[in-house]
PDB file of C-alpha atoms in Angstrom:
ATOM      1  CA  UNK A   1       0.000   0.000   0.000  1.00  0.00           C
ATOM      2  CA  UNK A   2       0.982   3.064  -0.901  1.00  0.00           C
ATOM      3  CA  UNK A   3       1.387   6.362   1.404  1.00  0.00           C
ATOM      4  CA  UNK A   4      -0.767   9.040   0.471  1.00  0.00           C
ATOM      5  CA  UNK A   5       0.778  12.449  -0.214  1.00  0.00           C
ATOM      6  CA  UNK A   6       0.226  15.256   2.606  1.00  0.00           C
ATOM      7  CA  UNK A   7      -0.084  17.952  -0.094  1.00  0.00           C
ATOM      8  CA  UNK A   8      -2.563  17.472  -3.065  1.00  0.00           C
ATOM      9  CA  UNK A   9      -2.401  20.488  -4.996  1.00  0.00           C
ATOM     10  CA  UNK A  10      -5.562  21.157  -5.160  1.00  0.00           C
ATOM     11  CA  UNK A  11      -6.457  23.882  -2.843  1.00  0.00           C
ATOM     12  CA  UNK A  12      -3.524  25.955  -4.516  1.00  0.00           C
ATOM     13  CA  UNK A  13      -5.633  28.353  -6.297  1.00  0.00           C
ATOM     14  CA  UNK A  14      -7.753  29.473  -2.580  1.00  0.00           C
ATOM     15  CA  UNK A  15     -10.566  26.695  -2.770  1.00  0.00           C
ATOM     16  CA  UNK A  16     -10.793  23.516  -0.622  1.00  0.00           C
ATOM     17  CA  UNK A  17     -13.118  20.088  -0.827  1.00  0.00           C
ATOM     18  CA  UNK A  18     -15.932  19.087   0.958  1.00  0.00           C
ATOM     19  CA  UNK A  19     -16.723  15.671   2.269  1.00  0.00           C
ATOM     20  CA  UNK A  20     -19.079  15.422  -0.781  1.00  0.00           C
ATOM     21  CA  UNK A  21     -16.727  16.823  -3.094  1.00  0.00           C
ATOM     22  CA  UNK A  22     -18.367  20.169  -3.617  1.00  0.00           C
ATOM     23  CA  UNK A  23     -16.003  23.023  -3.908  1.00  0.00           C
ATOM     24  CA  UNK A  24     -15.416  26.257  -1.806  1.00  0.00           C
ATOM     25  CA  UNK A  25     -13.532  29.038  -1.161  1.00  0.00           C
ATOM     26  CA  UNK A  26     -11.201  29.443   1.531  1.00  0.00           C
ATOM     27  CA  UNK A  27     -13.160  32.486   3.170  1.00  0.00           C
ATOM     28  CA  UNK A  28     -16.171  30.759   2.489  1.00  0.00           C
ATOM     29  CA  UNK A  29     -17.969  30.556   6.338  1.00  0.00           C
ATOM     30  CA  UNK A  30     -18.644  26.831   6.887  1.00  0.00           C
ATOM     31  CA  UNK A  31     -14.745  26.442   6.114  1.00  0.00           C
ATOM     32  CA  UNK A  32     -14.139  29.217   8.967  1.00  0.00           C
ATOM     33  CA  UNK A  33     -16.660  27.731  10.884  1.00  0.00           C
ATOM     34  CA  UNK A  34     -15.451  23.918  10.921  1.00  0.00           C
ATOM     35  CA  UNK A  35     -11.390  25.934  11.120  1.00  0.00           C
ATOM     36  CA  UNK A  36     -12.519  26.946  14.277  1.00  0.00           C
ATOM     37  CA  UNK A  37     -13.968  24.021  15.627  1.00  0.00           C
ATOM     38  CA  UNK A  38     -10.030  22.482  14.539  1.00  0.00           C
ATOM     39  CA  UNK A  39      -8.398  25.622  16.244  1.00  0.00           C
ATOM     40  CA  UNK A  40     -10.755  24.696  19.571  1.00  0.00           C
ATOM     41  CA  UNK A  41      -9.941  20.791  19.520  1.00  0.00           C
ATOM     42  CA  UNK A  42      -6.669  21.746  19.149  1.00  0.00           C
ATOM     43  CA  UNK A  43      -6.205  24.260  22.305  1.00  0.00           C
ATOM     44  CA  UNK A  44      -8.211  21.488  23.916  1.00  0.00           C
ATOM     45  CA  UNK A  45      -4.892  19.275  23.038  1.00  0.00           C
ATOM     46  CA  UNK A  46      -2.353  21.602  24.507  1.00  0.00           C
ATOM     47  CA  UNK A  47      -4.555  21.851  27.421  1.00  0.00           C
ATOM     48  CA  UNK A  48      -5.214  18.280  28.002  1.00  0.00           C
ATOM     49  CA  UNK A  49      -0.954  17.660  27.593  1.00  0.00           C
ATOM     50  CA  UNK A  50      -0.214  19.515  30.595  1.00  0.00           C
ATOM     51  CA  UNK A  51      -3.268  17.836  33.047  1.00  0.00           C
ATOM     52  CA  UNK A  52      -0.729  15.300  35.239  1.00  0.00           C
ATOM     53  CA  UNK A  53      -0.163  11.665  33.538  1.00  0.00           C
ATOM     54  CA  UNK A  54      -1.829   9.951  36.682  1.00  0.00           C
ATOM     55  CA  UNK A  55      -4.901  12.191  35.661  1.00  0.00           C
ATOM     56  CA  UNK A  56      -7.957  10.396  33.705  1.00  0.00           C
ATOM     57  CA  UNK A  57      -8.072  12.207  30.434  1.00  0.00           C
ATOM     58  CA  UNK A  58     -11.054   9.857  28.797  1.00  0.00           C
ATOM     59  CA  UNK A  59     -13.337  12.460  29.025  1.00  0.00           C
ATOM     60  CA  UNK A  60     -11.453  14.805  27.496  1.00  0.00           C
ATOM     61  CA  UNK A  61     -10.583  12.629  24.677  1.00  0.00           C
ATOM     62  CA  UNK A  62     -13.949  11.774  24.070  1.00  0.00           C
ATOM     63  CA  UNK A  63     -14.915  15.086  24.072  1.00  0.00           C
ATOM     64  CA  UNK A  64     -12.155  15.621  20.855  1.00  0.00           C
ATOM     65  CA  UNK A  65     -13.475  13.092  18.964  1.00  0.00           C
ATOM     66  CA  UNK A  66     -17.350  14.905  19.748  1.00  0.00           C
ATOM     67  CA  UNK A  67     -15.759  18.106  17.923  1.00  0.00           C
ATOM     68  CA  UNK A  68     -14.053  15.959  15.152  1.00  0.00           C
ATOM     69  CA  UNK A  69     -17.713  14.409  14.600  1.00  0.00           C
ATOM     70  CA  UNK A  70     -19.027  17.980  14.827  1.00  0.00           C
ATOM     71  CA  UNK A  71     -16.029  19.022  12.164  1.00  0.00           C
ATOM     72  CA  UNK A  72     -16.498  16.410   9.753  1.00  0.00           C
ATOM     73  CA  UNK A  73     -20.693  17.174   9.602  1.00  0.00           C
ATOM     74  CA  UNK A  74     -20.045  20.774   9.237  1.00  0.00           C
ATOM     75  CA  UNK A  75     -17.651  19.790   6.422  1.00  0.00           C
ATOM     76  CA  UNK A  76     -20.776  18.144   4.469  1.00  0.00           C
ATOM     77  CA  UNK A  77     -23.596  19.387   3.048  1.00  0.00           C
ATOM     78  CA  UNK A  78     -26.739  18.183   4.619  1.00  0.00           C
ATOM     79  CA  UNK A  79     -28.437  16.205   2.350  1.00  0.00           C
ATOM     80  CA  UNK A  80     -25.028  14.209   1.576  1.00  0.00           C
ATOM     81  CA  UNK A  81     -24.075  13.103   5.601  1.00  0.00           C
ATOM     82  CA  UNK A  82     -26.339  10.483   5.426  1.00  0.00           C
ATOM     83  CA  UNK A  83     -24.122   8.702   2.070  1.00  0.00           C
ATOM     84  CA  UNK A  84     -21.087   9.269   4.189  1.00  0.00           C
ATOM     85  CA  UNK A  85     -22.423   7.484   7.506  1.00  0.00           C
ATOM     86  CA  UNK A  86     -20.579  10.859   9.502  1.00  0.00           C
ATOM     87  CA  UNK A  87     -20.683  10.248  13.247  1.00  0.00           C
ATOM     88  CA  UNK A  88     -23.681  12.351  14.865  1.00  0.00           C
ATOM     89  CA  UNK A  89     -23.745  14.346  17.876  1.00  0.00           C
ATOM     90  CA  UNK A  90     -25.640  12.671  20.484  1.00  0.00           C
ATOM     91  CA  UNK A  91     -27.873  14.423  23.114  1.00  0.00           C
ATOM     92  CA  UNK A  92     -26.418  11.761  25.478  1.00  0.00           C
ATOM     93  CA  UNK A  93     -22.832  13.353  25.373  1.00  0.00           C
ATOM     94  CA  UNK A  94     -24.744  16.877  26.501  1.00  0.00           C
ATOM     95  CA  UNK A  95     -26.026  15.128  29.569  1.00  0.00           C
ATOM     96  CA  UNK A  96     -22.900  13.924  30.143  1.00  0.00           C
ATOM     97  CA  UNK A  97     -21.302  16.870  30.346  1.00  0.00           C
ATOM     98  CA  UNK A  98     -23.797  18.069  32.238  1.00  0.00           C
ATOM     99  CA  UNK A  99     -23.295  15.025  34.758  1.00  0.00           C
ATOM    100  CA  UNK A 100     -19.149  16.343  34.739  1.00  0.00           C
ATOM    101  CA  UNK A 101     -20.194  19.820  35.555  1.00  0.00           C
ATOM    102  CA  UNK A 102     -22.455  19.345  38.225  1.00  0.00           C
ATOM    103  CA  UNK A 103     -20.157  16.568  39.994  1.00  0.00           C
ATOM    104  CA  UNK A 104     -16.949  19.042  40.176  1.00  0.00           C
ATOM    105  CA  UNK A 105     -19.527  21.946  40.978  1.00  0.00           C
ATOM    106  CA  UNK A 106     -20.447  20.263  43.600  1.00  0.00           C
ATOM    107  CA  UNK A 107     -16.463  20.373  44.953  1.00  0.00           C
ATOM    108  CA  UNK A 108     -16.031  24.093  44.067  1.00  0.00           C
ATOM    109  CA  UNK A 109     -16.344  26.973  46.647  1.00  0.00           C
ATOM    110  CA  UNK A 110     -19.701  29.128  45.501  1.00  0.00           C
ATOM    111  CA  UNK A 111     -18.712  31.960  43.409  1.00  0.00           C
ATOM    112  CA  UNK A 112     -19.575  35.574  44.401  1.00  0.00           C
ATOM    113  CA  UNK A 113     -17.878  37.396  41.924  1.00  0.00           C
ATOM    114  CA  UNK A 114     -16.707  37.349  38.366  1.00  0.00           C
ATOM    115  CA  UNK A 115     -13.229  35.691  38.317  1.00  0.00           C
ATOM    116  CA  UNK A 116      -9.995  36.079  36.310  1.00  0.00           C
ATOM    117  CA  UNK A 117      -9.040  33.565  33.592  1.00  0.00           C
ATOM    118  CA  UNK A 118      -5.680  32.600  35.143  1.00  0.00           C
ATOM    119  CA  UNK A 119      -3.943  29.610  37.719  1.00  0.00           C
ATOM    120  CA  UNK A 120      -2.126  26.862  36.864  1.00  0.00           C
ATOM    121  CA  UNK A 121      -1.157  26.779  33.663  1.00  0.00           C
ATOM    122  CA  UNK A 122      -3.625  23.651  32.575  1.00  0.00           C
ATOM    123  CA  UNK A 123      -6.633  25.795  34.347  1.00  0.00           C
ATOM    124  CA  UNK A 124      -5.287  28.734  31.702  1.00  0.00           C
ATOM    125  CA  UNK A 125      -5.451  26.478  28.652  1.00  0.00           C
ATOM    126  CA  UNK A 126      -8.805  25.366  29.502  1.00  0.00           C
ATOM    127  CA  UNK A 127      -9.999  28.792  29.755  1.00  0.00           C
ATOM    128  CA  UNK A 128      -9.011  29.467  25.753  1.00  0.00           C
ATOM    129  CA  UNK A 129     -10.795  26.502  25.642  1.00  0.00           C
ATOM    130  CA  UNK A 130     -14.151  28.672  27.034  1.00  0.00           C
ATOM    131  CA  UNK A 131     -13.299  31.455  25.210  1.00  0.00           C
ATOM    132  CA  UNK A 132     -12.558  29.606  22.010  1.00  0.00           C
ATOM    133  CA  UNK A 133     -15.655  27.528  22.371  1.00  0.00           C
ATOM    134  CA  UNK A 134     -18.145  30.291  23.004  1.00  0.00           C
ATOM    135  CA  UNK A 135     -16.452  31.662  19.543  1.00  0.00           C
ATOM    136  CA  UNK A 136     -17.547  28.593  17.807  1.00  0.00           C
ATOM    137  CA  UNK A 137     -20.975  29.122  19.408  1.00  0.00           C
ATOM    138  CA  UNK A 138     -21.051  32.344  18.326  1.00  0.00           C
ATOM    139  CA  UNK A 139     -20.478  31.198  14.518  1.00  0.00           C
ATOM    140  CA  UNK A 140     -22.462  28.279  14.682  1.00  0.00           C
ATOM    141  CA  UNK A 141     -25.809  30.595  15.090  1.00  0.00           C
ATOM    142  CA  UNK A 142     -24.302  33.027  12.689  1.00  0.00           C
ATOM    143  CA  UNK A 143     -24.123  30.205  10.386  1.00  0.00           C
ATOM    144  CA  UNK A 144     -27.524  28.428  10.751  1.00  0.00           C
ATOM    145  CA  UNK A 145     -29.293  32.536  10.354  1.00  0.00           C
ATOM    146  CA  UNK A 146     -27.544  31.992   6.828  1.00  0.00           C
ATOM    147  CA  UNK A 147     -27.827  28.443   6.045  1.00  0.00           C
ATOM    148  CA  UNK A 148     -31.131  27.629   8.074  1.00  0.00           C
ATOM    149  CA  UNK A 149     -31.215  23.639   8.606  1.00  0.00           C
ATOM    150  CA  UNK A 150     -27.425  23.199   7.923  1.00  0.00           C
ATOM    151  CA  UNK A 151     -25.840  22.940  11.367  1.00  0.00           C
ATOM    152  CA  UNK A 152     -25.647  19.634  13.117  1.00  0.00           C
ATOM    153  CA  UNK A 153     -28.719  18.480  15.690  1.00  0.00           C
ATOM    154  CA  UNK A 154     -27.250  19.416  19.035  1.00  0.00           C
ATOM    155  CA  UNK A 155     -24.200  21.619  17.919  1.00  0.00           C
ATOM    156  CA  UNK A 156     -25.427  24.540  19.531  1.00  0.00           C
ATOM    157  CA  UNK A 157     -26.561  23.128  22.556  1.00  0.00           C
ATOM    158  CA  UNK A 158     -23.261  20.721  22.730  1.00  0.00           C
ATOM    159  CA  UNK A 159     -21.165  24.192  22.510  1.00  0.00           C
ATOM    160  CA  UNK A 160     -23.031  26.222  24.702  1.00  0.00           C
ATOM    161  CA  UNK A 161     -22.894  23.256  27.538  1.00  0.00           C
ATOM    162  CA  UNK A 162     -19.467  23.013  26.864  1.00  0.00           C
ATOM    163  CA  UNK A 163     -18.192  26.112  27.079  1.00  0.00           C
ATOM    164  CA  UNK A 164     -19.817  25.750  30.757  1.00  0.00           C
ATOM    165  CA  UNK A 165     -17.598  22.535  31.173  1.00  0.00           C
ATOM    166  CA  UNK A 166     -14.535  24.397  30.473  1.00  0.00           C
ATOM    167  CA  UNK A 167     -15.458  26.743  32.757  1.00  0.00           C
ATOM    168  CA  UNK A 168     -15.685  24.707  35.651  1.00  0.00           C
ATOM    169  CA  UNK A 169     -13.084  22.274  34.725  1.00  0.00           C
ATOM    170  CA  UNK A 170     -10.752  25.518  34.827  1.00  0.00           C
ATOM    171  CA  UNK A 171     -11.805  26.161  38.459  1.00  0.00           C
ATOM    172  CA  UNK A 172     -11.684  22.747  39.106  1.00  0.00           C
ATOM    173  CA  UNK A 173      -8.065  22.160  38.433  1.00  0.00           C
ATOM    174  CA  UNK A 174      -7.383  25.328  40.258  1.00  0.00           C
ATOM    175  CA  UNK A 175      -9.018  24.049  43.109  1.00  0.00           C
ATOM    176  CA  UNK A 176      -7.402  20.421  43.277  1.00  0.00           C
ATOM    177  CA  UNK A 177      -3.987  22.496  42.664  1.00  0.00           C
ATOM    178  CA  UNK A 178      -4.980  24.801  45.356  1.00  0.00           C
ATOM    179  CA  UNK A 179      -3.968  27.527  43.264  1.00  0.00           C
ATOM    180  CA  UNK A 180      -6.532  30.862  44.164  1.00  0.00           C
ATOM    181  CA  UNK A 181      -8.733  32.301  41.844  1.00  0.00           C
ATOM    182  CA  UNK A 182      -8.441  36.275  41.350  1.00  0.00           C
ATOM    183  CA  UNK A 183     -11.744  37.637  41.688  1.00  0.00           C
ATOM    184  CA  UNK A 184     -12.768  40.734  39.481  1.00  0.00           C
ATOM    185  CA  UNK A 185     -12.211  43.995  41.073  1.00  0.00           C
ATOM    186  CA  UNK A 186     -13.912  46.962  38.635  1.00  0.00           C
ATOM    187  CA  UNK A 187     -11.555  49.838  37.703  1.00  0.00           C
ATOM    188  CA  UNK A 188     -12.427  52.304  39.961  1.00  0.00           C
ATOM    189  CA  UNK A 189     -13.331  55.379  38.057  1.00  0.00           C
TER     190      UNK A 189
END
């Protein structure tokens, strides 16, 4: 068997292939939008390389392979995921993030003021992570105004819950690091 080249050619003149074989632009805004769902799984890499080895990273994993299912849908047109047999989001993955959230919550002091992104330096990654993910949010919406039916069952909810989970997986490693979280203080005027 042959190895298959890394560069084709093909996008040398600005365009790119979907799944389907359909042809777009560069700057067209499903290839930003499924760009930025790459950019977020991989800040969710660095993040997840400087957790501890003794710590269980599963989750995390599984959760990069939700966003490469996510990716490789977005990278489709509708009507053609079906031919390709594309992994689907499933609403069980939101409720178990949901399930993560609420079970390191549950560990976390109560929060009484806005806090800044900051700690340990995993807790830091994971907040790019938030901030990252609330992007893709952001575009996913933008993108189903436009293209009304095209974005994935769940996507939006699976992004907006997750942002949530990077949230409070930030805190969380602060907390079992016992590093303190800076709360917010306004500019005075």
């Amino acid at each position: 068997m042959t190895k298959a080249a890394i560069y084709t050619r093909t996008g040398d003149e600005g365009t790119t292939g979907l799944v389907g074989g359909t042809r777009l632009r560069k700057s067209d805004s499903r290839i930003h939008l499924y760009g930025e769902v790459d950019e977020l799984n991989s800040h969710l890499g660095v993040g997840i390389s400087q957790l501890s080895e003794t710590f269980d990273k599963t989750f995390l994993h599984e959760i990069q392979s939700a966003l490469f299912d996510l990716g490789s849908n977005l990278a489709c047109e509708k009507e053609k995921r079906t031919n390709f047999k594309l992994p689907q989001l499933k609403e069980e993955m939101i409720l178990r993030i949901e399930q993560e959230i609420d079970k390191m919550d549950s560990q976390l002091p109560r929060l009484n003021s806005f806090i800044l992104p900051g700690g340990t330096m995993a807790s830091s990654s994971f907040h790019v992570c938030r901030t990252v993910c609330r992007r893709v949010e952001r575009q996913l919406v933008d993108f189903e105004d436009l293209h009304s039916g095209e974005v994935p069952d769940c996507a939006i909810r699976f992004m907006n819950r997750l942002s949530d989970y990077f949230f409070v997986f930030s805190r969380f490693l602060n907390f079992i690091n016992k590093t303190e979280e800076i709360q917010w203080i306004p500019s005075k005027k």
